[in-house]
PDB file of C-alpha atoms and ligand atoms in Angstrom:
ATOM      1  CA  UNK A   1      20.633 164.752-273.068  1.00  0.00           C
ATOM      2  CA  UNK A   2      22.304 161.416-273.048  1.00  0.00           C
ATOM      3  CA  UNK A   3      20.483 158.501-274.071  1.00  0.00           C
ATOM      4  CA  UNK A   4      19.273 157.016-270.512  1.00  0.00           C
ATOM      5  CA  UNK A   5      17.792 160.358-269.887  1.00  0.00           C
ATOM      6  CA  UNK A   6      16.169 160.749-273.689  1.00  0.00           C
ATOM      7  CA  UNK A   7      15.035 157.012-272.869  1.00  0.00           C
ATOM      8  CA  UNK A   8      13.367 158.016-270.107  1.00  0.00           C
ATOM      9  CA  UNK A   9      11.831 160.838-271.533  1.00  0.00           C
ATOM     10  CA  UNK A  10      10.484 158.630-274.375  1.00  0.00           C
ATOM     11  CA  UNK A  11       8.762 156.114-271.603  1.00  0.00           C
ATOM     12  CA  UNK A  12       7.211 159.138-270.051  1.00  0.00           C
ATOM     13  CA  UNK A  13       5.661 160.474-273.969  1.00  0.00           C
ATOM     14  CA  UNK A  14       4.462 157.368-275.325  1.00  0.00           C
ATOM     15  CA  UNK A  15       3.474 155.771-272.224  1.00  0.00           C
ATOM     16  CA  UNK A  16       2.042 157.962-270.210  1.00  0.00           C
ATOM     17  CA  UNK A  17       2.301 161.737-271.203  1.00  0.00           C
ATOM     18  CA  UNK A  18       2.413 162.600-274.807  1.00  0.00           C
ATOM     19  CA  UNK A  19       0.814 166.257-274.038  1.00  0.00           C
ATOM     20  CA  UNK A  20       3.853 167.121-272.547  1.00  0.00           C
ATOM     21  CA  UNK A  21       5.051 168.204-275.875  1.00  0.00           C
ATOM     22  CA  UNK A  22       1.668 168.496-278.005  1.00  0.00           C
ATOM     23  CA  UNK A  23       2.450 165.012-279.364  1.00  0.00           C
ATOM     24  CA  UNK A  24      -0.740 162.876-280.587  1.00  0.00           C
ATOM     25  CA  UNK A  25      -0.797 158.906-280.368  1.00  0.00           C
ATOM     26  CA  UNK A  26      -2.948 157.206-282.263  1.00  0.00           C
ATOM     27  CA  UNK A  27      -5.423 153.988-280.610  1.00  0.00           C
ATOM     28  CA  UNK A  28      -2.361 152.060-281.287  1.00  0.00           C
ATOM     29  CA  UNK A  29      -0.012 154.027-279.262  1.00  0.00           C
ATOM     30  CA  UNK A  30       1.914 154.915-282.254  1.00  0.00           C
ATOM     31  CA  UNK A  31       3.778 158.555-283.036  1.00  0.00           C
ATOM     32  CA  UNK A  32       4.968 159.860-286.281  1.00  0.00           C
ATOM     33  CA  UNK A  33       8.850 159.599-285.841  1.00  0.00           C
ATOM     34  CA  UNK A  34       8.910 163.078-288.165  1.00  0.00           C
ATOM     35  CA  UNK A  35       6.196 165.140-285.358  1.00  0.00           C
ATOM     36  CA  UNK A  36       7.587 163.429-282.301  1.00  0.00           C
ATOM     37  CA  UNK A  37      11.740 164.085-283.574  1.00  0.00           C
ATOM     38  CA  UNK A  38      10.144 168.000-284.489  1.00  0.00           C
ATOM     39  CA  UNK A  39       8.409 168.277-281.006  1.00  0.00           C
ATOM     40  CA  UNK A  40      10.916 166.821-278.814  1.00  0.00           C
ATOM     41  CA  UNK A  41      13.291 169.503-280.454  1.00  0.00           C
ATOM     42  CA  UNK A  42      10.732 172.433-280.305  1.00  0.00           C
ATOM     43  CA  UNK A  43      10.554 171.373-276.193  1.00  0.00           C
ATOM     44  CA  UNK A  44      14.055 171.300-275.840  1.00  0.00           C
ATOM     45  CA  UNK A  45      14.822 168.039-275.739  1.00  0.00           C
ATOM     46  CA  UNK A  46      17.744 167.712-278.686  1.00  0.00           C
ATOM     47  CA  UNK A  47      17.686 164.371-280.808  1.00  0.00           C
ATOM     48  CA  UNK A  48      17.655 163.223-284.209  1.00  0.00           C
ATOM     49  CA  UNK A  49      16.781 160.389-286.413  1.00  0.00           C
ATOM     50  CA  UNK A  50      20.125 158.440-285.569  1.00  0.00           C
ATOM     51  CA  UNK A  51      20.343 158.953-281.988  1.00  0.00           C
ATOM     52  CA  UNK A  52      16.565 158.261-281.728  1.00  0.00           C
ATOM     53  CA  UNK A  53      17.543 154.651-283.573  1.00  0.00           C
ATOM     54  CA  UNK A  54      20.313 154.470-281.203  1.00  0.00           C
ATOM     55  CA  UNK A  55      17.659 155.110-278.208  1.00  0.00           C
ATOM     56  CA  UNK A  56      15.347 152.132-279.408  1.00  0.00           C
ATOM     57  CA  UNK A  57      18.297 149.767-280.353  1.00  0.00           C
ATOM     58  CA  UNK A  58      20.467 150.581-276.884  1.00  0.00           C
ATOM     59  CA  UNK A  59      17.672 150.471-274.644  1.00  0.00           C
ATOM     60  CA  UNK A  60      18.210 147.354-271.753  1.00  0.00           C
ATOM     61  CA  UNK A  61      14.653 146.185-271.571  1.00  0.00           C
ATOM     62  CA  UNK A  62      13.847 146.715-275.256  1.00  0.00           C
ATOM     63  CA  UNK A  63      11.031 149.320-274.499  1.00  0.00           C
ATOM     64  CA  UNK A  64      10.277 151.238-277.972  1.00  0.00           C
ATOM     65  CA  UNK A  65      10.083 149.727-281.305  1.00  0.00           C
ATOM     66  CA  UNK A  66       9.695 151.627-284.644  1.00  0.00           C
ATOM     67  CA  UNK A  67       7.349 150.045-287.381  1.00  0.00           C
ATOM     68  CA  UNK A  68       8.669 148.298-290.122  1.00  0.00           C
ATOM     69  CA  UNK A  69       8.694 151.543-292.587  1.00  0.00           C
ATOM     70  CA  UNK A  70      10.578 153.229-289.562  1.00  0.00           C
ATOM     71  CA  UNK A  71       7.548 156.216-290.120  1.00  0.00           C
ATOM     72  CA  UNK A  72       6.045 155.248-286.677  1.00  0.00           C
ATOM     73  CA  UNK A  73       7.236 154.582-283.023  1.00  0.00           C
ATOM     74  CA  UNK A  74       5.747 153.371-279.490  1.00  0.00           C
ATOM     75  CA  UNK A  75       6.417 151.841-276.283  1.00  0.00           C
ATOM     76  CA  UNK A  76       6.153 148.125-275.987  1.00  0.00           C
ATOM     77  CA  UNK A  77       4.027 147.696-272.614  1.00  0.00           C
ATOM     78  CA  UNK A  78       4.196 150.087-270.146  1.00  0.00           C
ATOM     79  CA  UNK A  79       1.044 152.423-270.380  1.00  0.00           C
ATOM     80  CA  UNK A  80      -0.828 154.361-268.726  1.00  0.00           C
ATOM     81  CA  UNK A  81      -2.774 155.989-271.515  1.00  0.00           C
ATOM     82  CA  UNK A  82      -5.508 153.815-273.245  1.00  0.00           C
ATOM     83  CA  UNK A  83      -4.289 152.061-276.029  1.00  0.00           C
ATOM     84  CA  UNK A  84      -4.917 149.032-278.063  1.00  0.00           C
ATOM     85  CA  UNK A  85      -1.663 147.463-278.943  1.00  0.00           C
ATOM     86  CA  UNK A  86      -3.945 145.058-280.845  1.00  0.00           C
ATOM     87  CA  UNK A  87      -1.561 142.242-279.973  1.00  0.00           C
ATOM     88  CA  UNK A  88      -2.783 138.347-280.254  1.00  0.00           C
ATOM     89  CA  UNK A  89      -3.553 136.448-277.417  1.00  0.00           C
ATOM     90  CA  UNK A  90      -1.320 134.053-276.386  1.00  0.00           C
ATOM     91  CA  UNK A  91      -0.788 130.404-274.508  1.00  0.00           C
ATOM     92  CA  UNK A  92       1.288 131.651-271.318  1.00  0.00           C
ATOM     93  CA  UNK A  93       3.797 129.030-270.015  1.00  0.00           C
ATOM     94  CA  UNK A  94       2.499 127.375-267.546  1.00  0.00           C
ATOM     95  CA  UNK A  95       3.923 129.230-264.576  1.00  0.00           C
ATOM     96  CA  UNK A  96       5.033 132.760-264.715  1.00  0.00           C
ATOM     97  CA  UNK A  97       6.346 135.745-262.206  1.00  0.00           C
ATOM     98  CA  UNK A  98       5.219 138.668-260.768  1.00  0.00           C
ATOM     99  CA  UNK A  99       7.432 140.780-258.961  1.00  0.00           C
ATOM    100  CA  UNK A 100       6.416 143.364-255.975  1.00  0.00           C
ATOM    101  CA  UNK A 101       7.375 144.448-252.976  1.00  0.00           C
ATOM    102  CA  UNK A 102       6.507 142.510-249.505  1.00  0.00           C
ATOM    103  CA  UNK A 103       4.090 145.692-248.451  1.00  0.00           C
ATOM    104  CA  UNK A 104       1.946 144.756-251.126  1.00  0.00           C
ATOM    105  CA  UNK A 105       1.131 141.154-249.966  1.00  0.00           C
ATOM    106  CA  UNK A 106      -1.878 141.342-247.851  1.00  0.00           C
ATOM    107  CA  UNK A 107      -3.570 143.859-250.120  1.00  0.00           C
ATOM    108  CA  UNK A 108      -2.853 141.413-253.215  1.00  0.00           C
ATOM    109  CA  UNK A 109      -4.111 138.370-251.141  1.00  0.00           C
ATOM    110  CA  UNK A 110      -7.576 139.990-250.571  1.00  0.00           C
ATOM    111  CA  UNK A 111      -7.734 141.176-254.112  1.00  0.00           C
ATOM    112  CA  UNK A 112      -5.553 139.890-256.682  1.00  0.00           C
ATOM    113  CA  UNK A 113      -3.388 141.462-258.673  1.00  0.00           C
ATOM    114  CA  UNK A 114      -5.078 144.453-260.166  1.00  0.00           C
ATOM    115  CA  UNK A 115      -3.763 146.579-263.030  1.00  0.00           C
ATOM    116  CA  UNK A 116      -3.161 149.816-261.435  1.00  0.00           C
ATOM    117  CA  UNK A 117      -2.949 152.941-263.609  1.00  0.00           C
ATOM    118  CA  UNK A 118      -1.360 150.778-266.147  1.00  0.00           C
ATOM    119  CA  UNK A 119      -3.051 149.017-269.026  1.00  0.00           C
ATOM    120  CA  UNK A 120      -2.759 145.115-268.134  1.00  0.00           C
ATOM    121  CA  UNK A 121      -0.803 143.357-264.776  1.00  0.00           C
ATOM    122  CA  UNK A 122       2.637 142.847-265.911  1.00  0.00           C
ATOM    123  CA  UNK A 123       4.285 139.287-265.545  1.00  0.00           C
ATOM    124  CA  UNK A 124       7.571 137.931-265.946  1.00  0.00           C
ATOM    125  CA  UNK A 125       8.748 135.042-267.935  1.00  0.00           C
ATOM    126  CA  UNK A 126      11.668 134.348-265.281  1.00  0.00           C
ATOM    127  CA  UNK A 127      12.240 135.238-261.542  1.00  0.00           C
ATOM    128  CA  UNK A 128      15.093 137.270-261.959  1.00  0.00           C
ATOM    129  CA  UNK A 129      13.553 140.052-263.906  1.00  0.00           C
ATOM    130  CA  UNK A 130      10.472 139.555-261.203  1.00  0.00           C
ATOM    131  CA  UNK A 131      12.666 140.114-258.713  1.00  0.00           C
ATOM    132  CA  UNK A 132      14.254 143.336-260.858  1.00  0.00           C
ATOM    133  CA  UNK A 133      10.656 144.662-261.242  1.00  0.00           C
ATOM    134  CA  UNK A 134       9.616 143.724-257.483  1.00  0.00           C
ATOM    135  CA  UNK A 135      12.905 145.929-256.211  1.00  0.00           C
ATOM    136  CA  UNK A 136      11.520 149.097-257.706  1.00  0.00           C
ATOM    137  CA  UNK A 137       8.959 148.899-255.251  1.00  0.00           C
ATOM    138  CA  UNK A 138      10.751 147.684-252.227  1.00  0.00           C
ATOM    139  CA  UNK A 139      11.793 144.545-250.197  1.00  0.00           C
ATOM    140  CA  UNK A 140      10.959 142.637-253.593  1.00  0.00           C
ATOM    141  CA  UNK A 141       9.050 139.069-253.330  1.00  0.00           C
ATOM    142  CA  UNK A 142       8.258 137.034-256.287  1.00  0.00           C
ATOM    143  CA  UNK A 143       4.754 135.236-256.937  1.00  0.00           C
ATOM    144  CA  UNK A 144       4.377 132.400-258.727  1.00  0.00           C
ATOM    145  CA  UNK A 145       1.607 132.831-261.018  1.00  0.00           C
ATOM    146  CA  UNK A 146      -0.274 129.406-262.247  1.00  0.00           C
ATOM    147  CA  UNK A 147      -0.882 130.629-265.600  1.00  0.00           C
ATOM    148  CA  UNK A 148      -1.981 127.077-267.402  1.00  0.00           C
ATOM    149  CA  UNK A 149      -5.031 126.747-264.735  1.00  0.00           C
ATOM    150  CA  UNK A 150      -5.963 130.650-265.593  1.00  0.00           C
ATOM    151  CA  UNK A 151      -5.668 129.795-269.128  1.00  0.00           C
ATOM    152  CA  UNK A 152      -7.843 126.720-268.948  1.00  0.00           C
ATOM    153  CA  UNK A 153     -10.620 129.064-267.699  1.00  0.00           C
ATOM    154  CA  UNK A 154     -10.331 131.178-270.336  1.00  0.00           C
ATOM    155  CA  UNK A 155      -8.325 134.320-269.577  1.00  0.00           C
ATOM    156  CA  UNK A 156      -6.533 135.575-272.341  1.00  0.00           C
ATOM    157  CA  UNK A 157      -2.917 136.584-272.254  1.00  0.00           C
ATOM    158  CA  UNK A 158      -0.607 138.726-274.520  1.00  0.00           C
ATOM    159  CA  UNK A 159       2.992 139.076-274.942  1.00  0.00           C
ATOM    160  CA  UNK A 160       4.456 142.072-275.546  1.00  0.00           C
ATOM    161  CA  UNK A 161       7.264 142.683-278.350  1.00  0.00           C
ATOM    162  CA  UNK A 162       9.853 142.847-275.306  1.00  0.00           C
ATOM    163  CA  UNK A 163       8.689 139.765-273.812  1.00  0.00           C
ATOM    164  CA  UNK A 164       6.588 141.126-271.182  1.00  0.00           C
ATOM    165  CA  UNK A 165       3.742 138.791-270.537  1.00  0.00           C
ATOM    166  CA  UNK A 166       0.362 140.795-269.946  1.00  0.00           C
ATOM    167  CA  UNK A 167      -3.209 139.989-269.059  1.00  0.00           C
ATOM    168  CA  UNK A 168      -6.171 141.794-267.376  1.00  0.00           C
ATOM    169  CA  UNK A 169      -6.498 140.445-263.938  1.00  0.00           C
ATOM    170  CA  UNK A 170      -4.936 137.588-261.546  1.00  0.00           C
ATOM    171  CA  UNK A 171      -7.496 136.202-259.337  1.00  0.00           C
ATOM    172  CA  UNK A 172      -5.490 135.641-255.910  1.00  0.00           C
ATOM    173  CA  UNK A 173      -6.690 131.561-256.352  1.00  0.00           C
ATOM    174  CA  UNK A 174      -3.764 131.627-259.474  1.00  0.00           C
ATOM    175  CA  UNK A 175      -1.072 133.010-256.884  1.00  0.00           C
ATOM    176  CA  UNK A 176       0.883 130.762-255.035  1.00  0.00           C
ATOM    177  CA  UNK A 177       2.561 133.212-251.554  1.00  0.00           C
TER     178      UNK A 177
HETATM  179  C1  HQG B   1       1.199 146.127-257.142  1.00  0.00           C
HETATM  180  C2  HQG B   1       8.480 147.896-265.555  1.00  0.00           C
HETATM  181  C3  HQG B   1      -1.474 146.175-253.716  1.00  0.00           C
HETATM  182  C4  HQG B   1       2.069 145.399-258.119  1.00  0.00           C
HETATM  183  C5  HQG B   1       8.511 146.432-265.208  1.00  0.00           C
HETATM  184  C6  HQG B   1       3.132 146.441-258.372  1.00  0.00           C
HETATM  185  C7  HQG B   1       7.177 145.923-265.683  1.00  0.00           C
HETATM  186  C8  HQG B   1      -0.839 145.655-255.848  1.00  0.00           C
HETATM  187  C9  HQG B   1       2.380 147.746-258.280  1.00  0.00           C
HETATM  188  C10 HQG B   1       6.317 147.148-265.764  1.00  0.00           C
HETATM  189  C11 HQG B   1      -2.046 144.966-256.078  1.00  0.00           C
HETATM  190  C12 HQG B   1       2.108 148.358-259.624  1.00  0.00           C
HETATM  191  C13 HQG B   1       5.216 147.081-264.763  1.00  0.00           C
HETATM  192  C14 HQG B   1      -2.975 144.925-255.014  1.00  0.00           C
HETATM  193  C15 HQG B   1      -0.870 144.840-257.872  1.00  0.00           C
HETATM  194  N1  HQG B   1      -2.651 145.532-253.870  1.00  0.00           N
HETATM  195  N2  HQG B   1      -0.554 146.261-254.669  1.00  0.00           N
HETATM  196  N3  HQG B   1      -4.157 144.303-255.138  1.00  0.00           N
HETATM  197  N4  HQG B   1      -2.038 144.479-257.342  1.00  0.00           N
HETATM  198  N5  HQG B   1      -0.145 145.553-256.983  1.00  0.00           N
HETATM  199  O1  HQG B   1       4.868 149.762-261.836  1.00  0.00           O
HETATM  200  O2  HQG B   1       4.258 145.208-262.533  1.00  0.00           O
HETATM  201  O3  HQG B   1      11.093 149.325-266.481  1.00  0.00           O
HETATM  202  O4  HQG B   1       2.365 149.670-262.311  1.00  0.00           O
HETATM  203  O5  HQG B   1       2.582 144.216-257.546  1.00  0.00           O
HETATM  204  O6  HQG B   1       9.575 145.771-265.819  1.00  0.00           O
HETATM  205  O7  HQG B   1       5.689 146.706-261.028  1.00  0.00           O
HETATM  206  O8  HQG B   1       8.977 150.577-266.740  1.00  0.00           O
HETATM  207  O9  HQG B   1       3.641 147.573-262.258  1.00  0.00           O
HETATM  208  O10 HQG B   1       4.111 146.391-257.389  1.00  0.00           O
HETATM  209  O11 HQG B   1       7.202 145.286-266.902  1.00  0.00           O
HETATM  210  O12 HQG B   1       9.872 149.269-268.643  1.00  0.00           O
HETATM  211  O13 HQG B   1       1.133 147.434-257.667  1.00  0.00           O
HETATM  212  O14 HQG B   1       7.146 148.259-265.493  1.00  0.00           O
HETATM  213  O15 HQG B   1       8.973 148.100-266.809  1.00  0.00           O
HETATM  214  O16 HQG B   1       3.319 148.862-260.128  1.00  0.00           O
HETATM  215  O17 HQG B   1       5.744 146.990-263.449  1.00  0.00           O
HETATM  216  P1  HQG B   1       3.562 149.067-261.679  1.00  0.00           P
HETATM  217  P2  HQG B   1       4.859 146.540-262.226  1.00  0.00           P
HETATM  218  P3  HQG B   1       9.763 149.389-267.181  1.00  0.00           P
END
């Protein structure tokens, strides 16, 4: 497998499907880099220590990240699977992005922006990478998301160790269309 497809795989196993080879996570969405390197093998999937560092330290949107005693591993943001990435909350800028695609608008305009199967609503420090996310979708459209008035009534954001600002829920009275 070359790394884009092992990078892959790893977003599907510690984001959303770590069953697929028997591996555990624990409430903080971290593996053991010795059980997930052994199960990925026993499944087929060939890697070792060094090309799993290479995996982490190639990938574009920085999406794993090893703890500091390199024993442990786990996706940034991303989930699906319940876990507590026990990250502090933060003071957003004041405005930030949210890519999606133009099909999405009237739904989002009666309901806000809702999480999904993932763990938080993901938002965007910059309109390019909105737009990026927003094109996975479809026609992409970028909101603007007035993060200092949600953040004056109290809802708490986080940002993830690849930048990716997250929070709960975006009322559709934060989204400017
Ligand atoms: C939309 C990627 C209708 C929402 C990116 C989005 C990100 C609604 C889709 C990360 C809605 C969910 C997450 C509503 C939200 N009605 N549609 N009320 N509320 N939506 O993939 O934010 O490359 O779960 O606009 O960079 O697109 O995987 O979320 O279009 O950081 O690392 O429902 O995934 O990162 O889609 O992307 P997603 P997302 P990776």
């Amino acid at each position: 497998m070359d790394v884009k497809n092992l990078s892959k795989f790893l977003s599907l196993i510690l984001r959303h499907n770590p069953q697929t080879i028997g591996l555990q996570l624990d409430e903080n969405g971290w593996a053991s880099v010795e059980v997930l390197l052994q199960k990925m093998n026993e499944h087929g999937k060939k890697i070792n220590l060094e090309k799993l560092k290479e995996v982490v330290a190639t990938n574009d949107k920085q999406r794993f990240r090893f703890s500091d005693d390199l024993t442990k591993i786990r996706a940034n943001q991303g989930h699906s699977i319940e876990v507590e990435l026990a990250l502090p909350p933060s003071t957003p800028p004041d405005t930030l992005f949210h890519g999606t695609a133009t099909r999405n608008l009237d739904s989002i305009k009666e309901k806000g922006l809702i999480k999904g199967k993932r763990q938080h609503v993901h938002l965007s420090s910059n309109r390019e990478t909105a737009t990026k996310v927003g094109q996975r979708h479809g026609v992409p459209i970028v909101l603007i998301v007035n993060t200092k008035q949600m953040a004056e009534d109290s809802i708490l954001f986080y940002i993830s160790d690849n930048g990716v600002w997250l929070t709960d829920y975006v009322d559709a009275k934060y989204i400017e269309f």
